[in-house]
């Protein structure tokens, strides 16, 4: 059915409202860097895997602590043997074979193993703490990847805007030069230079658009998704400049980095385990108690109920140097953990200084590229005026346009490079939250 609007203004208002509603429905949702980080921490598989490792380590504590508690088993035994037969082979004296049915309970309790269990429990607790620190380090890795991808998307989108403006400006110049050439006021060479300039700008635009798609895919992956991040990213304000020296930052990183804390816990756990291996060569004392009843047995005179208790002391004498080898292997592993901790401290010190230098350089580039942009804009105005007056060739004008485009891109790169380098510096300090 066709509707007629006799009031053209009413039709215009309704049309604009519908267009606005469609544009709002199709516009991607806005996303801040903090929201992107929260989504990554919730969805990223590396975060989930690290938490699974923490849960596994916590179960190892319970597993090693189980030796402290009684071990209770229930038995139900039924046997049949040929009448009046005896066991004739084996290391023990012969005993009679019985036909019987008997349920019972066996309770075993460790009295002492000379500290081995306590050292194993202590080692597993330290390993669980190391796993928790590794999980925190994984969080930092994910957050750094999100920050880098986020600012790379903003950078690529800004370059697209610059490329679009460049295409428009150069196309306008090309149209003007073409029209002047038709009136024999400019040469065909000028038209060729202007067309080349337009093609170069379009190539820049295509590359920038491709970079946006690639970085959106990278951001989606950093956020723990298999889909590109289809969001409207919110630009973030520039952080303050880095401190003038890296010495205090190194000390801060040594104190804060979860990798170092995890390695310290792993080292302490290795030494605890070495103590537990040393305890293998010491006595172990345990007790066992049994009880039950025998409702059926083919030999008269045996009581229906039975119970008994015993203690056992086990003293290792010789086992082919097994325990001494295990003790030495554990000591070597503990000393290895010392060196790994030392190596990580040196690596983090180096990473902090490199990240600080990169942040300083990126921060200084912001002012330099801003000055470059102002000078390039002024040079383009002058080149445009000289070309309009016929005092210079189009080569000078196109070079000025190229310089302005380069200055705009360099200024954008400097801004987002500093935000990325600042995130990397916060990561090396253990402060990226």
CSV table of C-alpha atoms in Angstrom, one decimal:
chain,number,residue,atom,x,y,z
A,1,UNK,CA,0.0,0.0,0.0
A,2,UNK,CA,1.4,3.4,-0.9
A,3,UNK,CA,1.3,6.3,1.6
A,4,UNK,CA,1.2,9.9,0.5
A,5,UNK,CA,2.7,12.6,2.6
A,6,UNK,CA,1.1,15.9,1.8
A,7,UNK,CA,3.5,17.6,4.2
A,8,UNK,CA,7.0,17.4,2.8
A,9,UNK,CA,8.6,18.6,6.1
A,10,UNK,CA,6.9,15.7,7.9
A,11,UNK,CA,8.2,13.2,5.4
A,12,UNK,CA,11.7,14.7,5.7
A,13,UNK,CA,11.6,14.4,9.6
A,14,UNK,CA,10.4,10.8,9.4
A,15,UNK,CA,13.1,9.9,6.9
A,16,UNK,CA,15.9,11.4,9.0
A,17,UNK,CA,14.6,9.6,12.1
A,18,UNK,CA,14.6,6.3,10.2
A,19,UNK,CA,18.1,6.8,8.9
A,20,UNK,CA,19.4,7.8,12.3
A,21,UNK,CA,17.8,4.6,13.8
A,22,UNK,CA,19.4,2.4,11.1
A,23,UNK,CA,22.8,4.1,11.6
A,24,UNK,CA,22.5,3.6,15.4
A,25,UNK,CA,21.6,-0.1,15.0
A,26,UNK,CA,24.5,-0.7,12.6
A,27,UNK,CA,27.1,1.2,14.6
A,28,UNK,CA,29.6,-1.0,16.5
A,29,UNK,CA,29.6,-0.9,20.2
A,30,UNK,CA,32.2,1.4,21.9
A,31,UNK,CA,35.1,-0.3,23.7
A,32,UNK,CA,37.7,1.2,26.1
A,33,UNK,CA,41.1,-0.3,26.8
A,34,UNK,CA,39.9,-1.3,30.3
A,35,UNK,CA,36.9,-3.1,28.9
A,36,UNK,CA,39.1,-4.9,26.4
A,37,UNK,CA,41.4,-6.0,29.2
A,38,UNK,CA,38.5,-7.2,31.3
A,39,UNK,CA,37.1,-9.3,28.4
A,40,UNK,CA,40.6,-10.8,27.8
A,41,UNK,CA,41.0,-11.8,31.4
A,42,UNK,CA,37.6,-13.4,31.4
A,43,UNK,CA,37.8,-15.2,28.0
A,44,UNK,CA,41.4,-15.9,27.1
A,45,UNK,CA,42.3,-19.6,27.2
A,46,UNK,CA,45.8,-18.9,28.6
A,47,UNK,CA,44.2,-17.4,31.7
A,48,UNK,CA,41.9,-20.5,32.1
A,49,UNK,CA,44.9,-22.8,31.6
A,50,UNK,CA,46.9,-21.0,34.2
A,51,UNK,CA,44.1,-21.2,36.7
A,52,UNK,CA,43.8,-25.0,36.0
A,53,UNK,CA,47.5,-25.3,36.8
A,54,UNK,CA,47.0,-23.4,40.1
A,55,UNK,CA,44.1,-25.8,41.0
A,56,UNK,CA,46.3,-28.8,40.1
A,57,UNK,CA,49.1,-27.5,42.3
A,58,UNK,CA,46.7,-27.1,45.2
A,59,UNK,CA,45.7,-30.7,44.9
A,60,UNK,CA,49.3,-31.8,45.2
A,61,UNK,CA,49.3,-30.3,48.7
A,62,UNK,CA,46.4,-32.5,49.7
A,63,UNK,CA,48.0,-35.5,48.0
A,64,UNK,CA,51.3,-35.2,49.9
A,65,UNK,CA,49.4,-34.4,53.2
A,66,UNK,CA,47.4,-37.6,52.9
A,67,UNK,CA,50.3,-39.6,54.6
A,68,UNK,CA,49.5,-37.9,57.9
A,69,UNK,CA,46.0,-39.5,58.1
A,70,UNK,CA,45.1,-43.1,58.8
A,71,UNK,CA,44.7,-45.4,55.8
A,72,UNK,CA,41.6,-47.5,56.3
A,73,UNK,CA,40.6,-50.4,54.0
A,74,UNK,CA,37.9,-53.0,54.3
A,75,UNK,CA,38.6,-56.6,53.2
A,76,UNK,CA,36.3,-59.5,52.4
A,77,UNK,CA,38.1,-62.7,51.8
A,78,UNK,CA,36.9,-66.1,50.9
A,79,UNK,CA,39.2,-69.0,50.1
A,80,UNK,CA,39.1,-72.7,49.3
A,81,UNK,CA,41.9,-75.2,49.7
A,82,UNK,CA,42.3,-78.9,49.4
A,83,UNK,CA,41.8,-80.7,52.7
A,84,UNK,CA,44.8,-80.9,55.1
A,85,UNK,CA,47.1,-79.3,52.4
A,86,UNK,CA,50.1,-77.0,53.3
A,87,UNK,CA,51.9,-74.2,51.5
A,88,UNK,CA,55.2,-75.9,50.5
A,89,UNK,CA,57.2,-73.3,48.6
A,90,UNK,CA,58.3,-69.7,49.4
A,91,UNK,CA,60.5,-67.9,51.9
A,92,UNK,CA,58.3,-68.4,54.9
A,93,UNK,CA,57.4,-71.5,56.9
A,94,UNK,CA,54.6,-73.7,55.6
A,95,UNK,CA,51.1,-72.8,56.7
A,96,UNK,CA,47.9,-74.5,56.4
A,97,UNK,CA,45.3,-73.8,53.7
A,98,UNK,CA,41.8,-72.9,55.1
A,99,UNK,CA,38.4,-72.8,53.6
A,100,UNK,CA,37.0,-69.7,55.0
A,101,UNK,CA,34.9,-66.5,54.6
A,102,UNK,CA,36.0,-63.5,56.6
A,103,UNK,CA,35.3,-59.7,56.5
A,104,UNK,CA,37.6,-57.3,58.3
A,105,UNK,CA,39.2,-53.9,58.5
A,106,UNK,CA,42.9,-52.9,58.2
A,107,UNK,CA,44.1,-49.5,59.6
A,108,UNK,CA,47.6,-48.2,58.8
A,109,UNK,CA,49.0,-45.1,60.4
A,110,UNK,CA,52.3,-43.4,59.7
A,111,UNK,CA,54.0,-42.5,63.0
A,112,UNK,CA,57.1,-40.8,61.6
A,113,UNK,CA,59.1,-40.8,58.5
A,114,UNK,CA,61.8,-38.5,59.9
A,115,UNK,CA,60.3,-35.4,58.4
A,116,UNK,CA,60.0,-36.5,54.7
A,117,UNK,CA,56.2,-36.0,54.6
A,118,UNK,CA,56.4,-32.5,56.1
A,119,UNK,CA,59.1,-31.5,53.6
A,120,UNK,CA,57.0,-32.9,50.7
A,121,UNK,CA,54.0,-30.9,52.0
A,122,UNK,CA,56.1,-27.8,52.3
A,123,UNK,CA,57.6,-28.3,48.8
A,124,UNK,CA,54.1,-28.7,47.3
A,125,UNK,CA,52.8,-25.5,49.1
A,126,UNK,CA,55.7,-23.5,47.6
A,127,UNK,CA,55.0,-25.0,44.2
A,128,UNK,CA,51.4,-23.9,44.5
A,129,UNK,CA,52.5,-20.4,45.3
A,130,UNK,CA,54.9,-20.5,42.3
A,131,UNK,CA,51.9,-21.6,40.1
A,132,UNK,CA,49.9,-18.7,41.4
A,133,UNK,CA,52.7,-16.3,40.5
A,134,UNK,CA,52.9,-17.9,37.0
A,135,UNK,CA,49.2,-17.3,36.6
A,136,UNK,CA,49.7,-13.7,37.5
A,137,UNK,CA,52.5,-13.5,34.9
A,138,UNK,CA,50.2,-15.0,32.3
A,139,UNK,CA,47.6,-12.3,33.1
A,140,UNK,CA,50.3,-9.6,32.5
A,141,UNK,CA,51.2,-11.3,29.2
A,142,UNK,CA,47.6,-11.2,28.0
A,143,UNK,CA,47.1,-7.6,29.1
A,144,UNK,CA,50.3,-6.5,27.3
A,145,UNK,CA,49.0,-8.3,24.1
A,146,UNK,CA,45.7,-6.5,24.5
A,147,UNK,CA,47.3,-3.1,24.9
A,148,UNK,CA,49.6,-3.6,21.9
A,149,UNK,CA,46.7,-4.8,19.6
A,150,UNK,CA,44.4,-2.0,20.9
A,151,UNK,CA,46.8,0.8,20.1
A,152,UNK,CA,47.8,-0.8,16.8
A,153,UNK,CA,44.1,-0.7,15.8
A,154,UNK,CA,43.8,3.0,16.8
A,155,UNK,CA,47.0,3.7,14.8
A,156,UNK,CA,45.8,1.9,11.7
A,157,UNK,CA,42.4,3.6,11.9
A,158,UNK,CA,44.1,7.0,12.2
A,159,UNK,CA,46.3,6.3,9.2
A,160,UNK,CA,43.1,5.4,7.2
A,161,UNK,CA,41.7,8.9,8.1
A,162,UNK,CA,44.9,10.5,7.0
A,163,UNK,CA,44.9,8.5,3.8
A,164,UNK,CA,41.3,9.5,3.0
A,165,UNK,CA,42.1,13.1,3.5
A,166,UNK,CA,45.2,12.7,1.4
A,167,UNK,CA,43.3,11.1,-1.4
A,168,UNK,CA,40.7,13.9,-1.3
A,169,UNK,CA,43.3,16.7,-1.3
A,170,UNK,CA,45.3,15.1,-4.1
A,171,UNK,CA,42.3,14.3,-6.2
A,172,UNK,CA,41.2,18.0,-5.9
A,173,UNK,CA,44.6,19.1,-7.1
A,174,UNK,CA,44.5,16.6,-9.9
A,175,UNK,CA,41.1,17.9,-11.0
A,176,UNK,CA,42.3,21.5,-10.9
A,177,UNK,CA,45.4,20.7,-12.9
A,178,UNK,CA,43.5,18.7,-15.4
A,179,UNK,CA,41.0,21.6,-15.9
A,180,UNK,CA,43.9,24.1,-16.3
A,181,UNK,CA,45.6,21.8,-18.8
A,182,UNK,CA,42.4,21.7,-20.9
A,183,UNK,CA,42.6,25.5,-21.0
A,184,UNK,CA,46.3,25.3,-21.9
A,185,UNK,CA,47.3,26.9,-18.6
A,186,UNK,CA,49.2,23.9,-17.4
A,187,UNK,CA,51.2,21.2,-19.2
A,188,UNK,CA,50.3,17.5,-19.6
A,189,UNK,CA,53.3,16.7,-17.5
A,190,UNK,CA,51.7,18.5,-14.5
A,191,UNK,CA,48.6,16.3,-15.0
A,192,UNK,CA,50.7,13.2,-15.0
A,193,UNK,CA,52.4,14.2,-11.8
A,194,UNK,CA,49.1,14.9,-10.2
A,195,UNK,CA,47.6,11.6,-11.3
A,196,UNK,CA,50.7,9.7,-9.9
A,197,UNK,CA,50.1,11.6,-6.6
A,198,UNK,CA,46.5,10.4,-6.5
A,199,UNK,CA,47.5,6.8,-7.2
A,200,UNK,CA,50.1,6.9,-4.5
A,201,UNK,CA,47.5,8.2,-2.0
A,202,UNK,CA,45.0,5.5,-3.0
A,203,UNK,CA,47.7,2.8,-2.5
A,204,UNK,CA,48.4,4.3,1.0
A,205,UNK,CA,44.7,4.0,1.7
A,206,UNK,CA,44.4,0.4,0.6
A,207,UNK,CA,47.4,-0.6,2.8
A,208,UNK,CA,46.0,1.3,5.8
A,209,UNK,CA,42.6,-0.4,5.4
A,210,UNK,CA,44.3,-3.8,5.2
A,211,UNK,CA,46.3,-2.9,8.4
A,212,UNK,CA,43.0,-2.1,10.2
A,213,UNK,CA,41.5,-5.6,9.3
A,214,UNK,CA,44.7,-7.3,10.4
A,215,UNK,CA,44.9,-5.5,13.7
A,216,UNK,CA,41.2,-6.0,14.5
A,217,UNK,CA,41.8,-9.8,14.0
A,218,UNK,CA,44.9,-9.5,16.3
A,219,UNK,CA,42.9,-7.6,18.9
A,220,UNK,CA,40.1,-10.2,18.8
A,221,UNK,CA,42.7,-13.0,19.4
A,222,UNK,CA,44.3,-11.0,22.3
A,223,UNK,CA,40.9,-10.7,23.9
A,224,UNK,CA,40.4,-14.5,23.7
A,225,UNK,CA,38.1,-14.7,20.7
A,226,UNK,CA,38.3,-16.3,17.3
A,227,UNK,CA,36.4,-13.4,15.7
A,228,UNK,CA,37.8,-9.9,14.9
A,229,UNK,CA,37.1,-7.2,17.4
A,230,UNK,CA,34.2,-5.4,15.8
A,231,UNK,CA,34.1,-2.4,18.2
A,232,UNK,CA,34.5,1.3,18.0
A,233,UNK,CA,37.6,1.8,20.0
A,234,UNK,CA,37.9,4.8,22.4
A,235,UNK,CA,41.0,6.9,22.2
A,236,UNK,CA,43.0,7.0,25.4
A,237,UNK,CA,44.8,10.1,26.8
A,238,UNK,CA,48.6,10.2,26.6
A,239,UNK,CA,50.2,9.1,29.9
A,240,UNK,CA,52.8,11.2,31.6
A,241,UNK,CA,56.5,10.9,30.5
A,242,UNK,CA,58.8,8.3,32.0
A,243,UNK,CA,61.2,9.1,34.8
A,244,UNK,CA,64.7,10.5,33.9
A,245,UNK,CA,66.5,7.4,35.2
A,246,UNK,CA,65.9,3.6,35.0
A,247,UNK,CA,67.8,2.6,38.2
A,248,UNK,CA,64.8,3.0,40.5
A,249,UNK,CA,62.6,1.2,38.0
A,250,UNK,CA,64.9,-1.9,38.0
A,251,UNK,CA,64.6,-2.2,41.8
A,252,UNK,CA,60.8,-1.8,41.5
A,253,UNK,CA,60.7,-4.5,38.8
A,254,UNK,CA,62.8,-6.9,40.9
A,255,UNK,CA,60.3,-6.5,43.7
A,256,UNK,CA,57.1,-6.7,41.7
A,257,UNK,CA,57.6,-9.1,38.8
A,258,UNK,CA,55.5,-12.3,39.3
A,259,UNK,CA,58.0,-14.3,37.3
A,260,UNK,CA,60.7,-13.6,39.9
A,261,UNK,CA,58.4,-14.3,42.8
A,262,UNK,CA,57.4,-17.6,41.1
A,263,UNK,CA,61.0,-18.6,40.6
A,264,UNK,CA,61.8,-17.8,44.2
A,265,UNK,CA,59.0,-20.1,45.3
A,266,UNK,CA,60.1,-22.8,42.9
A,267,UNK,CA,63.7,-22.5,44.3
A,268,UNK,CA,62.5,-22.9,47.8
A,269,UNK,CA,60.3,-25.8,46.8
A,270,UNK,CA,63.3,-27.5,45.2
A,271,UNK,CA,65.3,-27.2,48.4
A,272,UNK,CA,62.4,-28.5,50.4
A,273,UNK,CA,62.2,-31.5,48.0
A,274,UNK,CA,65.9,-32.1,48.4
A,275,UNK,CA,65.4,-32.3,52.2
A,276,UNK,CA,62.6,-34.8,51.6
A,277,UNK,CA,64.9,-36.9,49.4
A,278,UNK,CA,67.5,-36.8,52.2
A,279,UNK,CA,64.9,-38.1,54.6
A,280,UNK,CA,64.6,-41.3,52.5
A,281,UNK,CA,67.7,-42.8,54.2
A,282,UNK,CA,66.2,-42.2,57.7
A,283,UNK,CA,64.0,-44.6,59.6
A,284,UNK,CA,60.2,-44.8,59.1
A,285,UNK,CA,57.9,-45.9,61.9
A,286,UNK,CA,54.4,-47.0,61.2
A,287,UNK,CA,51.6,-48.9,62.9
A,288,UNK,CA,49.0,-51.3,61.6
A,289,UNK,CA,45.8,-52.6,63.3
A,290,UNK,CA,43.4,-55.3,62.0
A,291,UNK,CA,40.1,-56.6,63.1
A,292,UNK,CA,37.1,-58.6,61.9
A,293,UNK,CA,35.3,-61.9,62.3
A,294,UNK,CA,35.3,-65.2,60.5
A,295,UNK,CA,31.7,-66.6,60.3
A,296,UNK,CA,32.8,-69.7,58.5
A,297,UNK,CA,36.1,-71.7,58.6
A,298,UNK,CA,36.7,-75.4,58.1
A,299,UNK,CA,38.9,-75.9,61.2
A,300,UNK,CA,37.3,-76.0,64.6
A,301,UNK,CA,38.7,-74.3,67.6
A,302,UNK,CA,39.6,-71.0,65.9
A,303,UNK,CA,37.9,-67.9,67.4
A,304,UNK,CA,35.2,-66.3,65.3
A,305,UNK,CA,36.5,-62.8,66.0
A,306,UNK,CA,40.0,-61.6,65.5
A,307,UNK,CA,42.0,-58.4,66.1
A,308,UNK,CA,45.7,-57.4,66.2
A,309,UNK,CA,48.0,-54.4,66.3
A,310,UNK,CA,51.7,-54.1,65.4
A,311,UNK,CA,54.4,-51.4,64.9
A,312,UNK,CA,57.0,-51.5,62.3
A,313,UNK,CA,60.4,-49.7,62.1
A,314,UNK,CA,61.9,-49.6,58.6
A,315,UNK,CA,65.6,-48.7,58.5
A,316,UNK,CA,67.2,-48.4,55.0
A,317,UNK,CA,70.5,-50.2,54.8
A,318,UNK,CA,71.5,-50.6,51.1
A,319,UNK,CA,69.5,-50.3,47.9
A,320,UNK,CA,72.2,-49.9,45.2
A,321,UNK,CA,72.8,-46.2,46.0
A,322,UNK,CA,69.2,-45.4,45.0
A,323,UNK,CA,68.5,-42.9,47.8
A,324,UNK,CA,71.9,-41.2,47.6
A,325,UNK,CA,71.4,-40.8,43.8
A,326,UNK,CA,67.9,-39.3,44.4
A,327,UNK,CA,69.3,-36.9,47.0
A,328,UNK,CA,72.1,-35.7,44.8
A,329,UNK,CA,69.7,-35.3,41.8
A,330,UNK,CA,67.4,-33.2,44.0
A,331,UNK,CA,70.3,-31.0,45.2
A,332,UNK,CA,71.4,-30.4,41.6
A,333,UNK,CA,67.9,-29.4,40.6
A,334,UNK,CA,67.8,-27.0,43.6
A,335,UNK,CA,71.1,-25.4,42.5
A,336,UNK,CA,69.8,-25.2,39.0
A,337,UNK,CA,66.8,-23.2,40.3
A,338,UNK,CA,69.2,-20.7,41.9
A,339,UNK,CA,70.8,-20.0,38.6
A,340,UNK,CA,67.5,-19.7,36.8
A,341,UNK,CA,66.4,-17.1,39.3
A,342,UNK,CA,69.7,-15.2,38.9
A,343,UNK,CA,69.4,-15.4,35.1
A,344,UNK,CA,65.8,-14.1,35.2
A,345,UNK,CA,66.8,-11.2,37.5
A,346,UNK,CA,69.5,-10.2,34.9
A,347,UNK,CA,67.0,-10.5,32.1
A,348,UNK,CA,64.4,-8.4,33.8
A,349,UNK,CA,67.0,-5.7,34.6
A,350,UNK,CA,67.9,-5.6,30.9
A,351,UNK,CA,64.2,-5.6,29.9
A,352,UNK,CA,63.4,-2.6,32.2
A,353,UNK,CA,66.3,-0.6,30.8
A,354,UNK,CA,65.4,-1.4,27.2
A,355,UNK,CA,61.7,-0.6,27.8
A,356,UNK,CA,62.6,2.7,29.6
A,357,UNK,CA,64.9,3.8,26.7
A,358,UNK,CA,62.2,2.9,24.1
A,359,UNK,CA,59.6,4.9,26.1
A,360,UNK,CA,61.9,7.9,26.5
A,361,UNK,CA,62.5,7.8,22.7
A,362,UNK,CA,58.9,7.5,21.9
A,363,UNK,CA,57.9,10.3,24.2
A,364,UNK,CA,60.5,12.7,22.7
A,365,UNK,CA,59.3,11.8,19.2
A,366,UNK,CA,55.9,13.3,20.0
A,367,UNK,CA,57.2,16.8,20.2
A,368,UNK,CA,59.6,16.4,17.3
A,369,UNK,CA,56.9,15.0,15.0
A,370,UNK,CA,54.5,17.7,16.0
A,371,UNK,CA,57.1,20.3,15.0
A,372,UNK,CA,57.6,18.3,11.8
A,373,UNK,CA,53.9,18.4,11.1
A,374,UNK,CA,53.7,22.2,11.6
A,375,UNK,CA,56.6,22.8,9.3
A,376,UNK,CA,55.3,20.4,6.7
A,377,UNK,CA,51.9,22.2,6.7
A,378,UNK,CA,53.5,25.6,6.4
A,379,UNK,CA,55.7,24.3,3.5
A,380,UNK,CA,52.7,23.0,1.7
A,381,UNK,CA,50.9,26.3,2.0
A,382,UNK,CA,54.0,28.1,0.6
A,383,UNK,CA,54.4,25.5,-2.2
A,384,UNK,CA,50.7,25.8,-3.1
A,385,UNK,CA,51.0,29.6,-3.4
A,386,UNK,CA,54.2,29.4,-5.5
A,387,UNK,CA,52.6,26.9,-7.8
A,388,UNK,CA,49.4,29.0,-8.2
A,389,UNK,CA,51.6,32.0,-9.1
A,390,UNK,CA,53.6,29.9,-11.6
A,391,UNK,CA,56.8,30.3,-9.6
A,392,UNK,CA,57.5,26.6,-9.1
A,393,UNK,CA,56.8,23.3,-10.8
A,394,UNK,CA,54.3,20.7,-9.7
A,395,UNK,CA,57.2,18.6,-8.4
A,396,UNK,CA,57.7,21.0,-5.6
A,397,UNK,CA,54.0,20.9,-4.7
A,398,UNK,CA,53.7,17.1,-4.8
A,399,UNK,CA,56.8,16.8,-2.7
A,400,UNK,CA,55.3,19.2,-0.1
A,401,UNK,CA,52.1,17.1,-0.1
A,402,UNK,CA,54.2,13.9,0.4
A,403,UNK,CA,56.0,15.6,3.3
A,404,UNK,CA,52.8,16.6,4.9
A,405,UNK,CA,51.3,13.1,4.6
A,406,UNK,CA,54.5,11.6,6.1
A,407,UNK,CA,54.5,14.1,8.9
A,408,UNK,CA,50.9,13.3,9.8
A,409,UNK,CA,51.6,9.6,9.9
A,410,UNK,CA,54.9,10.1,11.9
A,411,UNK,CA,53.0,12.2,14.4
A,412,UNK,CA,50.3,9.5,14.8
A,413,UNK,CA,53.0,6.8,15.0
A,414,UNK,CA,54.8,8.7,17.7
A,415,UNK,CA,51.6,9.1,19.8
A,416,UNK,CA,50.6,5.4,19.6
A,417,UNK,CA,54.2,4.2,19.9
A,418,UNK,CA,54.5,5.9,23.2
A,419,UNK,CA,51.3,4.5,24.5
A,420,UNK,CA,52.4,1.0,23.4
A,421,UNK,CA,55.9,1.5,24.9
A,422,UNK,CA,54.5,2.9,28.1
A,423,UNK,CA,52.4,-0.3,28.4
A,424,UNK,CA,55.5,-2.4,27.8
A,425,UNK,CA,57.3,-0.4,30.5
A,426,UNK,CA,54.5,-1.0,33.0
A,427,UNK,CA,54.6,-4.6,32.1
A,428,UNK,CA,58.4,-4.9,32.8
A,429,UNK,CA,57.8,-3.2,36.1
A,430,UNK,CA,55.0,-5.6,37.1
A,431,UNK,CA,52.5,-2.8,37.3
A,432,UNK,CA,50.3,-3.6,34.3
A,433,UNK,CA,46.9,-4.2,35.8
